[in-house]
PDB file of C-alpha atoms in Angstrom:
ATOM      1  CA  MET R   1       0.290  -0.008   0.017  1.00  0.00           C
ATOM      2  CA  LYS R   2       2.642   2.715   0.796  1.00  0.00           C
ATOM      3  CA  ARG R   3       4.821   1.697  -2.358  1.00  0.00           C
ATOM      4  CA  ILE R   4       0.669   2.595  -4.528  1.00  0.00           C
ATOM      5  CA  PHE R   5       0.928   5.970  -2.287  1.00  0.00           C
ATOM      6  CA  VAL R   6       4.360   7.407  -3.595  1.00  0.00           C
ATOM      7  CA  TYR R   7       3.537   5.638  -6.649  1.00  0.00           C
ATOM      8  CA  LEU R   8       0.321   8.380  -7.306  1.00  0.00           C
ATOM      9  CA  ALA R   9       2.454  10.846  -5.199  1.00  0.00           C
ATOM     10  CA  VAL R  10       5.177  11.218  -7.542  1.00  0.00           C
ATOM     11  CA  MET R  11       3.088  10.936 -10.657  1.00  0.00           C
ATOM     12  CA  MET R  12       1.262  14.013  -9.089  1.00  0.00           C
ATOM     13  CA  ILE R  13       3.823  15.571  -8.597  1.00  0.00           C
ATOM     14  CA  THR R  14       5.418  14.650 -12.274  1.00  0.00           C
ATOM     15  CA  GLY R  15       2.641  13.874 -14.230  1.00  0.00           C
ATOM     16  CA  CYS R  16       2.154  17.683 -15.532  1.00  0.00           C
ATOM     17  CA  LEU R  17       5.868  17.176 -17.048  1.00  0.00           C
ATOM     18  CA  GLY R  18       4.442  15.863 -20.859  1.00  0.00           C
ATOM     19  CA  MET R  19       3.374  17.942 -23.965  1.00  0.00           C
ATOM     20  CA  PRO R  20       0.464  17.448 -26.414  1.00  0.00           C
ATOM     21  CA  GLU R  21       1.748  14.318 -29.074  1.00  0.00           C
ATOM     22  CA  THR R  22       1.513  17.484 -31.776  1.00  0.00           C
ATOM     23  CA  VAL R  23       3.903  19.805 -29.964  1.00  0.00           C
ATOM     24  CA  LYS R  24       7.307  18.664 -30.649  1.00  0.00           C
ATOM     25  CA  PRO R  25      10.658  21.028 -28.827  1.00  0.00           C
ATOM     26  CA  VAL R  26      12.872  23.312 -30.411  1.00  0.00           C
ATOM     27  CA  LYS R  27      16.233  21.534 -30.203  1.00  0.00           C
ATOM     28  CA  GLU R  28      19.329  23.689 -30.683  1.00  0.00           C
ATOM     29  CA  PHE R  29      18.179  25.803 -28.036  1.00  0.00           C
ATOM     30  CA  GLU R  30      20.051  28.228 -25.874  1.00  0.00           C
ATOM     31  CA  LEU R  31      18.714  29.420 -22.596  1.00  0.00           C
ATOM     32  CA  ALA R  32      21.121  31.863 -22.613  1.00  0.00           C
ATOM     33  CA  ARG R  33      19.876  33.375 -25.378  1.00  0.00           C
ATOM     34  CA  TYR R  34      16.338  32.780 -24.337  1.00  0.00           C
ATOM     35  CA  GLN R  35      16.496  34.896 -20.840  1.00  0.00           C
ATOM     36  CA  GLY R  36      15.352  38.498 -20.307  1.00  0.00           C
ATOM     37  CA  THR R  37      12.026  39.954 -20.631  1.00  0.00           C
ATOM     38  CA  TRP R  38       9.322  38.369 -23.078  1.00  0.00           C
ATOM     39  CA  TYR R  39       6.035  40.301 -23.425  1.00  0.00           C
ATOM     40  CA  GLU R  40       3.085  38.185 -23.497  1.00  0.00           C
ATOM     41  CA  ILE R  41       1.381  39.102 -26.804  1.00  0.00           C
ATOM     42  CA  ALA R  42      -1.676  36.083 -27.123  1.00  0.00           C
ATOM     43  CA  ARG R  43      -2.476  33.289 -25.163  1.00  0.00           C
ATOM     44  CA  LEU R  44      -5.664  30.772 -23.997  1.00  0.00           C
ATOM     45  CA  ASP R  45      -7.086  32.209 -21.057  1.00  0.00           C
ATOM     46  CA  HIS R  46      -6.686  30.791 -17.591  1.00  0.00           C
ATOM     47  CA  SER R  47      -7.784  31.777 -13.943  1.00  0.00           C
ATOM     48  CA  PHE R  48      -4.165  32.369 -12.772  1.00  0.00           C
ATOM     49  CA  GLU R  49      -4.194  35.003 -15.660  1.00  0.00           C
ATOM     50  CA  GLU R  50      -7.835  36.093 -16.197  1.00  0.00           C
ATOM     51  CA  GLY R  51      -8.393  40.035 -16.824  1.00  0.00           C
ATOM     52  CA  LEU R  52      -4.705  40.411 -16.927  1.00  0.00           C
ATOM     53  CA  GLU R  53      -3.297  43.168 -19.797  1.00  0.00           C
ATOM     54  CA  GLN R  54       0.879  44.021 -19.652  1.00  0.00           C
ATOM     55  CA  VAL R  55       1.804  40.628 -18.988  1.00  0.00           C
ATOM     56  CA  TYR R  56       5.245  40.182 -19.304  1.00  0.00           C
ATOM     57  CA  ALA R  57       7.375  37.023 -17.839  1.00  0.00           C
ATOM     58  CA  GLU R  58      11.560  37.645 -17.148  1.00  0.00           C
ATOM     59  CA  TYR R  59      13.694  34.712 -17.084  1.00  0.00           C
ATOM     60  CA  ILE R  60      16.995  35.365 -14.849  1.00  0.00           C
ATOM     61  CA  PRO R  61      19.949  32.853 -14.119  1.00  0.00           C
ATOM     62  CA  LEU R  62      19.813  30.888 -10.908  1.00  0.00           C
ATOM     63  CA  GLU R  63      23.294  30.381  -9.376  1.00  0.00           C
ATOM     64  CA  LYS R  64      23.459  26.450 -10.282  1.00  0.00           C
ATOM     65  CA  GLU R  65      20.954  25.539 -12.992  1.00  0.00           C
ATOM     66  CA  GLY R  66      17.848  26.862 -14.433  1.00  0.00           C
ATOM     67  CA  VAL R  67      16.053  29.934 -14.437  1.00  0.00           C
ATOM     68  CA  ALA R  68      13.988  32.175 -11.897  1.00  0.00           C
ATOM     69  CA  VAL R  69      10.664  32.694 -13.576  1.00  0.00           C
ATOM     70  CA  ILE R  70       8.919  36.462 -12.989  1.00  0.00           C
ATOM     71  CA  ASN R  71       5.001  36.833 -14.730  1.00  0.00           C
ATOM     72  CA  ARG R  72       3.551  40.142 -13.808  1.00  0.00           C
ATOM     73  CA  GLY R  73       0.533  41.489 -15.255  1.00  0.00           C
ATOM     74  CA  TYR R  74      -1.938  44.701 -15.026  1.00  0.00           C
ATOM     75  CA  ASP R  75      -5.390  43.810 -13.395  1.00  0.00           C
ATOM     76  CA  PRO R  76      -7.261  46.591 -14.385  1.00  0.00           C
ATOM     77  CA  LEU R  77     -10.612  46.219 -11.786  1.00  0.00           C
ATOM     78  CA  LYS R  78      -8.384  46.551  -8.730  1.00  0.00           C
ATOM     79  CA  LYS R  79      -5.688  48.781 -10.293  1.00  0.00           C
ATOM     80  CA  GLU R  80      -2.925  46.547  -9.304  1.00  0.00           C
ATOM     81  CA  TRP R  81       0.042  45.101 -10.759  1.00  0.00           C
ATOM     82  CA  GLN R  82      -0.302  40.838 -10.102  1.00  0.00           C
ATOM     83  CA  GLN R  83       3.244  39.035  -9.559  1.00  0.00           C
ATOM     84  CA  ALA R  84       4.240  35.317  -9.121  1.00  0.00           C
ATOM     85  CA  ASN R  85       7.012  34.183  -8.647  1.00  0.00           C
ATOM     86  CA  GLY R  86       8.206  30.124 -10.243  1.00  0.00           C
ATOM     87  CA  LYS R  87      11.450  28.681 -11.213  1.00  0.00           C
ATOM     88  CA  ALA R  88      12.367  26.766 -14.108  1.00  0.00           C
ATOM     89  CA  PHE R  89      14.953  23.713 -15.281  1.00  0.00           C
ATOM     90  CA  PHE R  90      15.344  21.569 -18.707  1.00  0.00           C
ATOM     91  CA  VAL R  91      13.400  18.384 -18.539  1.00  0.00           C
ATOM     92  CA  GLY R  92      16.133  16.581 -20.116  1.00  0.00           C
ATOM     93  CA  HIS R  93      19.044  18.029 -22.564  1.00  0.00           C
ATOM     94  CA  ALA R  94      20.063  21.778 -22.042  1.00  0.00           C
ATOM     95  CA  ASP R  95      19.427  22.020 -25.882  1.00  0.00           C
ATOM     96  CA  ILE R  96      15.923  20.904 -26.323  1.00  0.00           C
ATOM     97  CA  ALA R  97      13.208  23.688 -25.383  1.00  0.00           C
ATOM     98  CA  HIS R  98      11.375  21.748 -22.583  1.00  0.00           C
ATOM     99  CA  LEU R  99      11.488  23.030 -18.876  1.00  0.00           C
ATOM    100  CA  GLN R 100       9.569  22.093 -16.336  1.00  0.00           C
ATOM    101  CA  VAL R 101       8.496  25.596 -14.305  1.00  0.00           C
ATOM    102  CA  SER R 102       6.942  26.087 -10.997  1.00  0.00           C
ATOM    103  CA  PHE R 103       4.896  28.312  -9.189  1.00  0.00           C
ATOM    104  CA  PHE R 104       3.780  26.319  -5.900  1.00  0.00           C
ATOM    105  CA  GLY R 105       6.969  24.566  -4.769  1.00  0.00           C
ATOM    106  CA  PRO R 106       7.145  20.916  -5.845  1.00  0.00           C
ATOM    107  CA  PHE R 107       4.673  21.240  -8.415  1.00  0.00           C
ATOM    108  CA  TYR R 108       6.126  21.293 -11.567  1.00  0.00           C
ATOM    109  CA  SER R 109       4.223  21.989 -14.834  1.00  0.00           C
ATOM    110  CA  SER R 110       5.635  21.547 -18.408  1.00  0.00           C
ATOM    111  CA  TYR R 111       7.117  24.822 -20.761  1.00  0.00           C
ATOM    112  CA  VAL R 112       7.442  23.893 -24.208  1.00  0.00           C
ATOM    113  CA  ILE R 113       8.488  25.958 -26.709  1.00  0.00           C
ATOM    114  CA  PHE R 114       7.978  24.820 -30.051  1.00  0.00           C
ATOM    115  CA  GLU R 115       8.344  27.766 -32.021  1.00  0.00           C
ATOM    116  CA  LEU R 116      10.959  30.345 -31.912  1.00  0.00           C
ATOM    117  CA  ASP R 117      13.355  32.844 -33.898  1.00  0.00           C
ATOM    118  CA  LYS R 118      16.790  31.032 -33.916  1.00  0.00           C
ATOM    119  CA  GLN R 119      18.288  33.640 -35.510  1.00  0.00           C
ATOM    120  CA  ASP R 120      17.091  36.641 -32.881  1.00  0.00           C
ATOM    121  CA  TYR R 121      15.136  35.296 -30.026  1.00  0.00           C
ATOM    122  CA  GLN R 122      12.606  37.598 -31.059  1.00  0.00           C
ATOM    123  CA  TYR R 123       9.379  35.618 -30.582  1.00  0.00           C
ATOM    124  CA  ALA R 124       8.207  32.041 -29.001  1.00  0.00           C
ATOM    125  CA  PHE R 125       5.361  29.586 -29.339  1.00  0.00           C
ATOM    126  CA  VAL R 126       5.124  27.940 -25.715  1.00  0.00           C
ATOM    127  CA  SER R 127       2.537  25.305 -24.831  1.00  0.00           C
ATOM    128  CA  GLY R 128       2.018  23.313 -21.234  1.00  0.00           C
ATOM    129  CA  PRO R 129       1.246  19.854 -20.257  1.00  0.00           C
ATOM    130  CA  THR R 130      -1.940  19.729 -23.120  1.00  0.00           C
ATOM    131  CA  LEU R 131      -3.864  21.583 -26.043  1.00  0.00           C
ATOM    132  CA  ASP R 132      -5.883  23.849 -22.559  1.00  0.00           C
ATOM    133  CA  TYR R 133      -1.799  26.329 -22.714  1.00  0.00           C
ATOM    134  CA  LEU R 134      -1.384  28.504 -24.861  1.00  0.00           C
ATOM    135  CA  TRP R 135       1.255  31.740 -25.600  1.00  0.00           C
ATOM    136  CA  LEU R 136       2.819  33.886 -27.835  1.00  0.00           C
ATOM    137  CA  LEU R 137       5.443  35.599 -26.216  1.00  0.00           C
ATOM    138  CA  ALA R 138       7.701  38.306 -27.879  1.00  0.00           C
ATOM    139  CA  ARG R 139      10.769  40.747 -27.238  1.00  0.00           C
ATOM    140  CA  THR R 140       8.193  43.971 -27.570  1.00  0.00           C
ATOM    141  CA  PRO R 141       5.011  44.482 -26.383  1.00  0.00           C
ATOM    142  CA  THR R 142       3.836  43.931 -30.369  1.00  0.00           C
ATOM    143  CA  VAL R 143       4.862  42.247 -33.415  1.00  0.00           C
ATOM    144  CA  GLU R 144       4.636  42.453 -36.967  1.00  0.00           C
ATOM    145  CA  GLN R 145       1.189  40.435 -38.410  1.00  0.00           C
ATOM    146  CA  GLU R 146       2.904  37.916 -39.971  1.00  0.00           C
ATOM    147  CA  VAL R 147       4.424  36.762 -37.201  1.00  0.00           C
ATOM    148  CA  ILE R 148       0.498  36.039 -35.208  1.00  0.00           C
ATOM    149  CA  ASP R 149      -0.656  34.909 -38.226  1.00  0.00           C
ATOM    150  CA  LYS R 150       2.401  32.244 -38.206  1.00  0.00           C
ATOM    151  CA  PHE R 151       1.378  31.483 -34.375  1.00  0.00           C
ATOM    152  CA  VAL R 152      -2.426  30.731 -35.320  1.00  0.00           C
ATOM    153  CA  ALA R 153      -1.482  28.676 -38.025  1.00  0.00           C
ATOM    154  CA  GLN R 154       0.572  26.448 -36.699  1.00  0.00           C
ATOM    155  CA  SER R 155      -1.242  26.208 -33.219  1.00  0.00           C
ATOM    156  CA  LYS R 156      -4.396  25.027 -34.924  1.00  0.00           C
ATOM    157  CA  GLN R 157      -2.772  22.872 -37.152  1.00  0.00           C
ATOM    158  CA  ARG R 158      -1.364  21.222 -33.706  1.00  0.00           C
ATOM    159  CA  GLY R 159      -4.851  21.151 -31.840  1.00  0.00           C
ATOM    160  CA  PHE R 160      -5.418  24.129 -29.907  1.00  0.00           C
ATOM    161  CA  ASP R 161      -8.434  25.825 -30.127  1.00  0.00           C
ATOM    162  CA  THR R 162      -6.610  28.627 -31.241  1.00  0.00           C
ATOM    163  CA  GLU R 163     -11.012  30.927 -31.590  1.00  0.00           C
ATOM    164  CA  GLN R 164     -10.821  31.271 -28.064  1.00  0.00           C
ATOM    165  CA  LEU R 165      -7.028  33.371 -27.913  1.00  0.00           C
ATOM    166  CA  ILE R 166      -6.988  36.205 -26.683  1.00  0.00           C
ATOM    167  CA  TYR R 167      -4.951  39.077 -27.430  1.00  0.00           C
ATOM    168  CA  VAL R 168      -3.152  40.810 -24.742  1.00  0.00           C
ATOM    169  CA  LYS R 169      -3.869  44.894 -24.172  1.00  0.00           C
ATOM    170  CA  HIS R 170      -0.132  46.744 -23.576  1.00  0.00           C
TER     171      HIS R 170
END
């Protein structure tokens, strides 16, 4: 019985590290180039971001490995900034863009970059563990329509419900 409890506990903690079958992480990923500020351009909405505007994330190197993650967004109803602090580490190899991110202690979830401007690291398409989690991030608060169109087309092709996308006000 004890083994079953341990197995279930491990599954609960690590169970969100997968990714949708249609999503494959970028290879030849360079975390040092990804660090810094990224603005949220579009997302599938969730309770932890509901109603937030001007959303952005900062990725800051940790001493030993991984990155600190600081997500901020402005709540126009409360007229205040919301912030969540977390940390992220690679699930496998450090050159494959599949990370595990945690904002709640030992509970991690997948952060999968499935498309990236590899030349300049100016935009990234990010998935979570299921087709319910999707973000378009960019180094600037706005992007060319061509990037948005590419994001929508690739996301739709992978099975995301692009009709539900929210475009973030900055």
